[in-house]
GROMACS .gro file of C-alpha atoms in nm:
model
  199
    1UNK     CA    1  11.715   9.491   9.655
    2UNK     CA    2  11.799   9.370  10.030
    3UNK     CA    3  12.165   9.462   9.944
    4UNK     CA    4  12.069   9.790   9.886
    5UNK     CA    5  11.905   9.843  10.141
    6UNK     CA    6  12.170   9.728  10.373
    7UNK     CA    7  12.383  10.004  10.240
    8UNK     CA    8  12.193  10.250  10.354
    9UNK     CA    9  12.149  10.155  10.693
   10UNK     CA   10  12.409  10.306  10.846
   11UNK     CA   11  12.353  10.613  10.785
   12UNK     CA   12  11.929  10.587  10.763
   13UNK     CA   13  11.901  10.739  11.087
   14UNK     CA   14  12.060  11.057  10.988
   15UNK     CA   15  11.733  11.159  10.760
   16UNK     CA   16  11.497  11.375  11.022
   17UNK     CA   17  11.197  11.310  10.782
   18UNK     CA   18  11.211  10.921  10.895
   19UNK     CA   19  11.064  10.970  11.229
   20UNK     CA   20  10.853  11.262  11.169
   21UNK     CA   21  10.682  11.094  10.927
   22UNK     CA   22  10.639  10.748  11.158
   23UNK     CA   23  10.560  10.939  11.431
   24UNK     CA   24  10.272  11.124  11.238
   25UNK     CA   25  10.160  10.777  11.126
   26UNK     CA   26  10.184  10.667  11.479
   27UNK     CA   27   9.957  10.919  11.602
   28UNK     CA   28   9.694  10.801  11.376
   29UNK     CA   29   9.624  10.437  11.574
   30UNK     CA   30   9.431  10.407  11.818
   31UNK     CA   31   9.574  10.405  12.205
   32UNK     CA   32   9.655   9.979  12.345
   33UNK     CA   33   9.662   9.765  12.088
   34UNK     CA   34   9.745   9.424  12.162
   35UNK     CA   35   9.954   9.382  11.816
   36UNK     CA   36  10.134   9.642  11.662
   37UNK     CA   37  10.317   9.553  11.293
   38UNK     CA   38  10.522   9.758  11.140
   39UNK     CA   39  10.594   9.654  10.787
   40UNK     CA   40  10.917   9.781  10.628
   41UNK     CA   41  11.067   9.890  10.948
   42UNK     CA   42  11.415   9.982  10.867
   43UNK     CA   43  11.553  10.106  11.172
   44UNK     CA   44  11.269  10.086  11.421
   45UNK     CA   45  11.106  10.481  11.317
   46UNK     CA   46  10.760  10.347  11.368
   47UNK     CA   47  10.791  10.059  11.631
   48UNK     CA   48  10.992  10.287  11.842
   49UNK     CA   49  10.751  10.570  11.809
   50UNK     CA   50  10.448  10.283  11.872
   51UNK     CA   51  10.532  10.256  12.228
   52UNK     CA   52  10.335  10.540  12.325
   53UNK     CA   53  10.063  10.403  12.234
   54UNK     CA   54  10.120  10.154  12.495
   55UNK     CA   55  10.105   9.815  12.299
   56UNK     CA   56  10.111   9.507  12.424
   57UNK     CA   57  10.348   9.373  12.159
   58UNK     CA   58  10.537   9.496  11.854
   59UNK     CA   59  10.656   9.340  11.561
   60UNK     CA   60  10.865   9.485  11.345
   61UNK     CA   61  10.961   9.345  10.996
   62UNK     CA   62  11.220   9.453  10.740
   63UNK     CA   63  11.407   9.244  10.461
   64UNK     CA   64  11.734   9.393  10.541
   65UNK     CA   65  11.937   9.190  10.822
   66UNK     CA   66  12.172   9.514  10.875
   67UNK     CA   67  11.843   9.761  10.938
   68UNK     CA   68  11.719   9.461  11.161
   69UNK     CA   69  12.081   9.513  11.343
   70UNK     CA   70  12.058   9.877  11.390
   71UNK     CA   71  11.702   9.868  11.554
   72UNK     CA   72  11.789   9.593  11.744
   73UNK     CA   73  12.099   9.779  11.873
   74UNK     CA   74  11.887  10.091  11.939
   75UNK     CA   75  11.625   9.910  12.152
   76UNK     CA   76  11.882   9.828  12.432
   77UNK     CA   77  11.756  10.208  12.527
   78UNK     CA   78  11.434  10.311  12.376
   79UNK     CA   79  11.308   9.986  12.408
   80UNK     CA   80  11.449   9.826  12.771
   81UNK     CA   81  11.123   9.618  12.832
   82UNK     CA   82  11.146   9.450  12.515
   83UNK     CA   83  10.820   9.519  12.393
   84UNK     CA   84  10.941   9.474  12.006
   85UNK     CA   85  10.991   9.224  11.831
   86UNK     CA   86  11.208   9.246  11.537
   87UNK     CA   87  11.245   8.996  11.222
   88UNK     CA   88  11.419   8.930  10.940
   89UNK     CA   89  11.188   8.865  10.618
   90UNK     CA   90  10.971   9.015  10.420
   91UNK     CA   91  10.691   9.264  10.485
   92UNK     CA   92  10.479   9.069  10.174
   93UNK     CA   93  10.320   8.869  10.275
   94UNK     CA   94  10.376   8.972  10.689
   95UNK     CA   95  10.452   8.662  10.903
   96UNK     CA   96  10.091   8.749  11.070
   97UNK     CA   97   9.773   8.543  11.127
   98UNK     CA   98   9.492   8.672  10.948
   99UNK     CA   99   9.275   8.911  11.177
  100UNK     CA  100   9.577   8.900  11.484
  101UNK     CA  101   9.681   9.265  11.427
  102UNK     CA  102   9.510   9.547  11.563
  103UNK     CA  103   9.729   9.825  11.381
  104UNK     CA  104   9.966   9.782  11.077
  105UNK     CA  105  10.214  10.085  11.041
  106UNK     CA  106  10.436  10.132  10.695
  107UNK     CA  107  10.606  10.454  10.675
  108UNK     CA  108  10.754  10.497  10.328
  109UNK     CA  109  10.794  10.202  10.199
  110UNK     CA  110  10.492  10.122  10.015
  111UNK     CA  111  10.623  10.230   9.623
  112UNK     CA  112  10.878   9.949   9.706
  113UNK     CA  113  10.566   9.656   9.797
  114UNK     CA  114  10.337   9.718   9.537
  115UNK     CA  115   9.956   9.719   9.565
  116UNK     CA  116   9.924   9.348   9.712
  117UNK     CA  117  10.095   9.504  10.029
  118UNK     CA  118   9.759   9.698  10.098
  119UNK     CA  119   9.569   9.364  10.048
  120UNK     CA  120   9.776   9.139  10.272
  121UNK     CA  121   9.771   9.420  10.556
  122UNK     CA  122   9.385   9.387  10.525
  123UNK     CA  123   9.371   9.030  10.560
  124UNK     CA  124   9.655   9.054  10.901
  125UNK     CA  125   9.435   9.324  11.057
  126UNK     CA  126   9.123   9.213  11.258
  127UNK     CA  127   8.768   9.373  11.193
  128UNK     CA  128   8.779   9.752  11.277
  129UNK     CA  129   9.169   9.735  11.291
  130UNK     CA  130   9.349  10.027  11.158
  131UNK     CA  131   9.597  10.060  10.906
  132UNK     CA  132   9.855  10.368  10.869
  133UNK     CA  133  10.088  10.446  10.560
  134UNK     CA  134  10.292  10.672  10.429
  135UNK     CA  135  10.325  10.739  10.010
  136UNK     CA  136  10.488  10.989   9.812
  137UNK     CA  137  10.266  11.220   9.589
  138UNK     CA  138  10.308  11.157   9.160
  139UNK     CA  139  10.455  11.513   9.132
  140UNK     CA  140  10.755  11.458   9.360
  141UNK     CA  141  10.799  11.039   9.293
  142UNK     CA  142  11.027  10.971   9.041
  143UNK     CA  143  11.140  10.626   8.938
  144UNK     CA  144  11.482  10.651   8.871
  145UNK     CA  145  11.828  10.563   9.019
  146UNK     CA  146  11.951  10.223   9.121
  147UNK     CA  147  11.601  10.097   9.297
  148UNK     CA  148  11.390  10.215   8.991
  149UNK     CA  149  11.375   9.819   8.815
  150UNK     CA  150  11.290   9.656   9.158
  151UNK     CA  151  11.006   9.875   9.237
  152UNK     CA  152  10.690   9.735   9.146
  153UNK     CA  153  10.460   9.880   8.885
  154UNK     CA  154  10.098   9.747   9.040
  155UNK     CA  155  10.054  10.054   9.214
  156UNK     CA  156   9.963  10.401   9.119
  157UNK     CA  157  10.140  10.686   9.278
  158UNK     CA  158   9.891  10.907   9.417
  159UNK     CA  159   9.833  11.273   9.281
  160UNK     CA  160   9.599  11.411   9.603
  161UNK     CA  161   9.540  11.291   9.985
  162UNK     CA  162   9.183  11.149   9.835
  163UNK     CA  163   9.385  10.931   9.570
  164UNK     CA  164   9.629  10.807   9.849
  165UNK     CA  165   9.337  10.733  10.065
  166UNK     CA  166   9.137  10.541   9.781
  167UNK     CA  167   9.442  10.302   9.756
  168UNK     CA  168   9.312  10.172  10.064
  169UNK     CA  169   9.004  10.151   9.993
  170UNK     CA  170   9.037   9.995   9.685
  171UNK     CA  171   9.241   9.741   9.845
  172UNK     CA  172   8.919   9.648  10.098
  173UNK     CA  173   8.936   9.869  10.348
  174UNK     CA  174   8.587  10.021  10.507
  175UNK     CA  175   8.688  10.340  10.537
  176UNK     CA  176   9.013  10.617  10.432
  177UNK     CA  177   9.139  10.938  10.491
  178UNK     CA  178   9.465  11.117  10.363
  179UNK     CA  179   9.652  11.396  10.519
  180UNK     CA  180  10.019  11.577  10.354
  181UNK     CA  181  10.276  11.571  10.600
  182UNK     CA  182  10.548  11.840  10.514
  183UNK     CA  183  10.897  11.976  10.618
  184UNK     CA  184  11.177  12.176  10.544
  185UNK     CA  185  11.515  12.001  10.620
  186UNK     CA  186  11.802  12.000  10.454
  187UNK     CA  187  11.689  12.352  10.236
  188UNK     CA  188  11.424  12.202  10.092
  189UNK     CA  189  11.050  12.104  10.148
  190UNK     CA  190  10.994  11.738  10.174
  191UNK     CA  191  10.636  11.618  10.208
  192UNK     CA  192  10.433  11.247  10.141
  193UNK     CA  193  10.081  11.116  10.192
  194UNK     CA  194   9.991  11.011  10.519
  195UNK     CA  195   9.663  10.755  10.543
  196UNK     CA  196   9.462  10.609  10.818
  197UNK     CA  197   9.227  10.340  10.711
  198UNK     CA  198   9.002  10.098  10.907
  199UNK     CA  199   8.923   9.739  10.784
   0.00000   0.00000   0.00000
């Protein structure tokens, strides 16, 4: 799957719906934590968009060395105090202490982790830390194409902003709530689940 995914990083940035949805996600944390992780990163949507929050650190973890590259290359300017972090490896299990993370950020990438994602960001995330993802609905998700075998087939695509938010919950988490973020790019409407949950 990394090589995949390291085919589509050059031109990654070029989808609007990247950062709007990370920076709707973004907007669902809570203001100074001390550790920000975004899981899945890809380019840096999320981190990048993290720094108003004004953490004190950033990590941000993706599996493909070449989207690592890119958002490394891009933080020369959006990121000149070097706040971030970025790594190579995976973002299951996250290369995080249990309880060190106040926030843990995942914008779209969640059909690709499976349900045990949602359990290992509960155990990085301290008490009353807050987690924010990002899911595509069952009535737009279709598993097909060349990344349809890799995906994992623990977790059920959500039909409503209540089923998106009980993945959470049903993963540990005290508390969910799910919001649809939409747009219309490219002549068409694109939309996903967005979910704020507290552990």
């Amino acid at each position: 799957m990394t090589s995949i995914f390291d085919e589509q990083a050059a031109g990654y940035d070029d989808d609007l719906f990247h950062p709007l949805v990370a920076e709707t996600l973004i907007s669902l944390l809570p203001p100074r934590p001390a550790l920000l992780v975004d899981a899945a990163t890809g380019t840096g949507a999320a981190a990048f968009a993290s720094l108003g929050l004004s953490p004190s650190s950033v990590l941000g973890v993706d599996f493909s060395t070449l989207m690592i590259e890119r958002a490394r290359a891009k933080a020369t300017s959006l990121d000149p105090a070097g706040v971030i972090s970025w790594q190579v490896g995976p973002a299951v299990p996250l290369p995080v202490a249990d309880g060190a993370a106040d926030a843990v950020v995942c914008a779209s990438a969640l059909h690709f982790l499976g349900a045990t994602a949602l359990t290992d960001w509960a155990r990085v995330l301290r008490p009353g830390g807050v987690l924010a993802f990002s899911i595509s609905s069952s009535a737009r998700f279709k598993r097909d194409g060349p990344m349809a075998e890799l995906m994992p087939r623990d977790l059920r695509i959500p039909g409503s902003e209540q089923e998106a938010a009980a993945l959470a919950t049903a993963a540990g988490f005290s508390s969910a709530e799910g919001q649809t973020v939409k747009a219309h790019l490219g002549g068409r409407e694109r939309s996903v689940f967005a979910v704020r949950a507290v552990r």
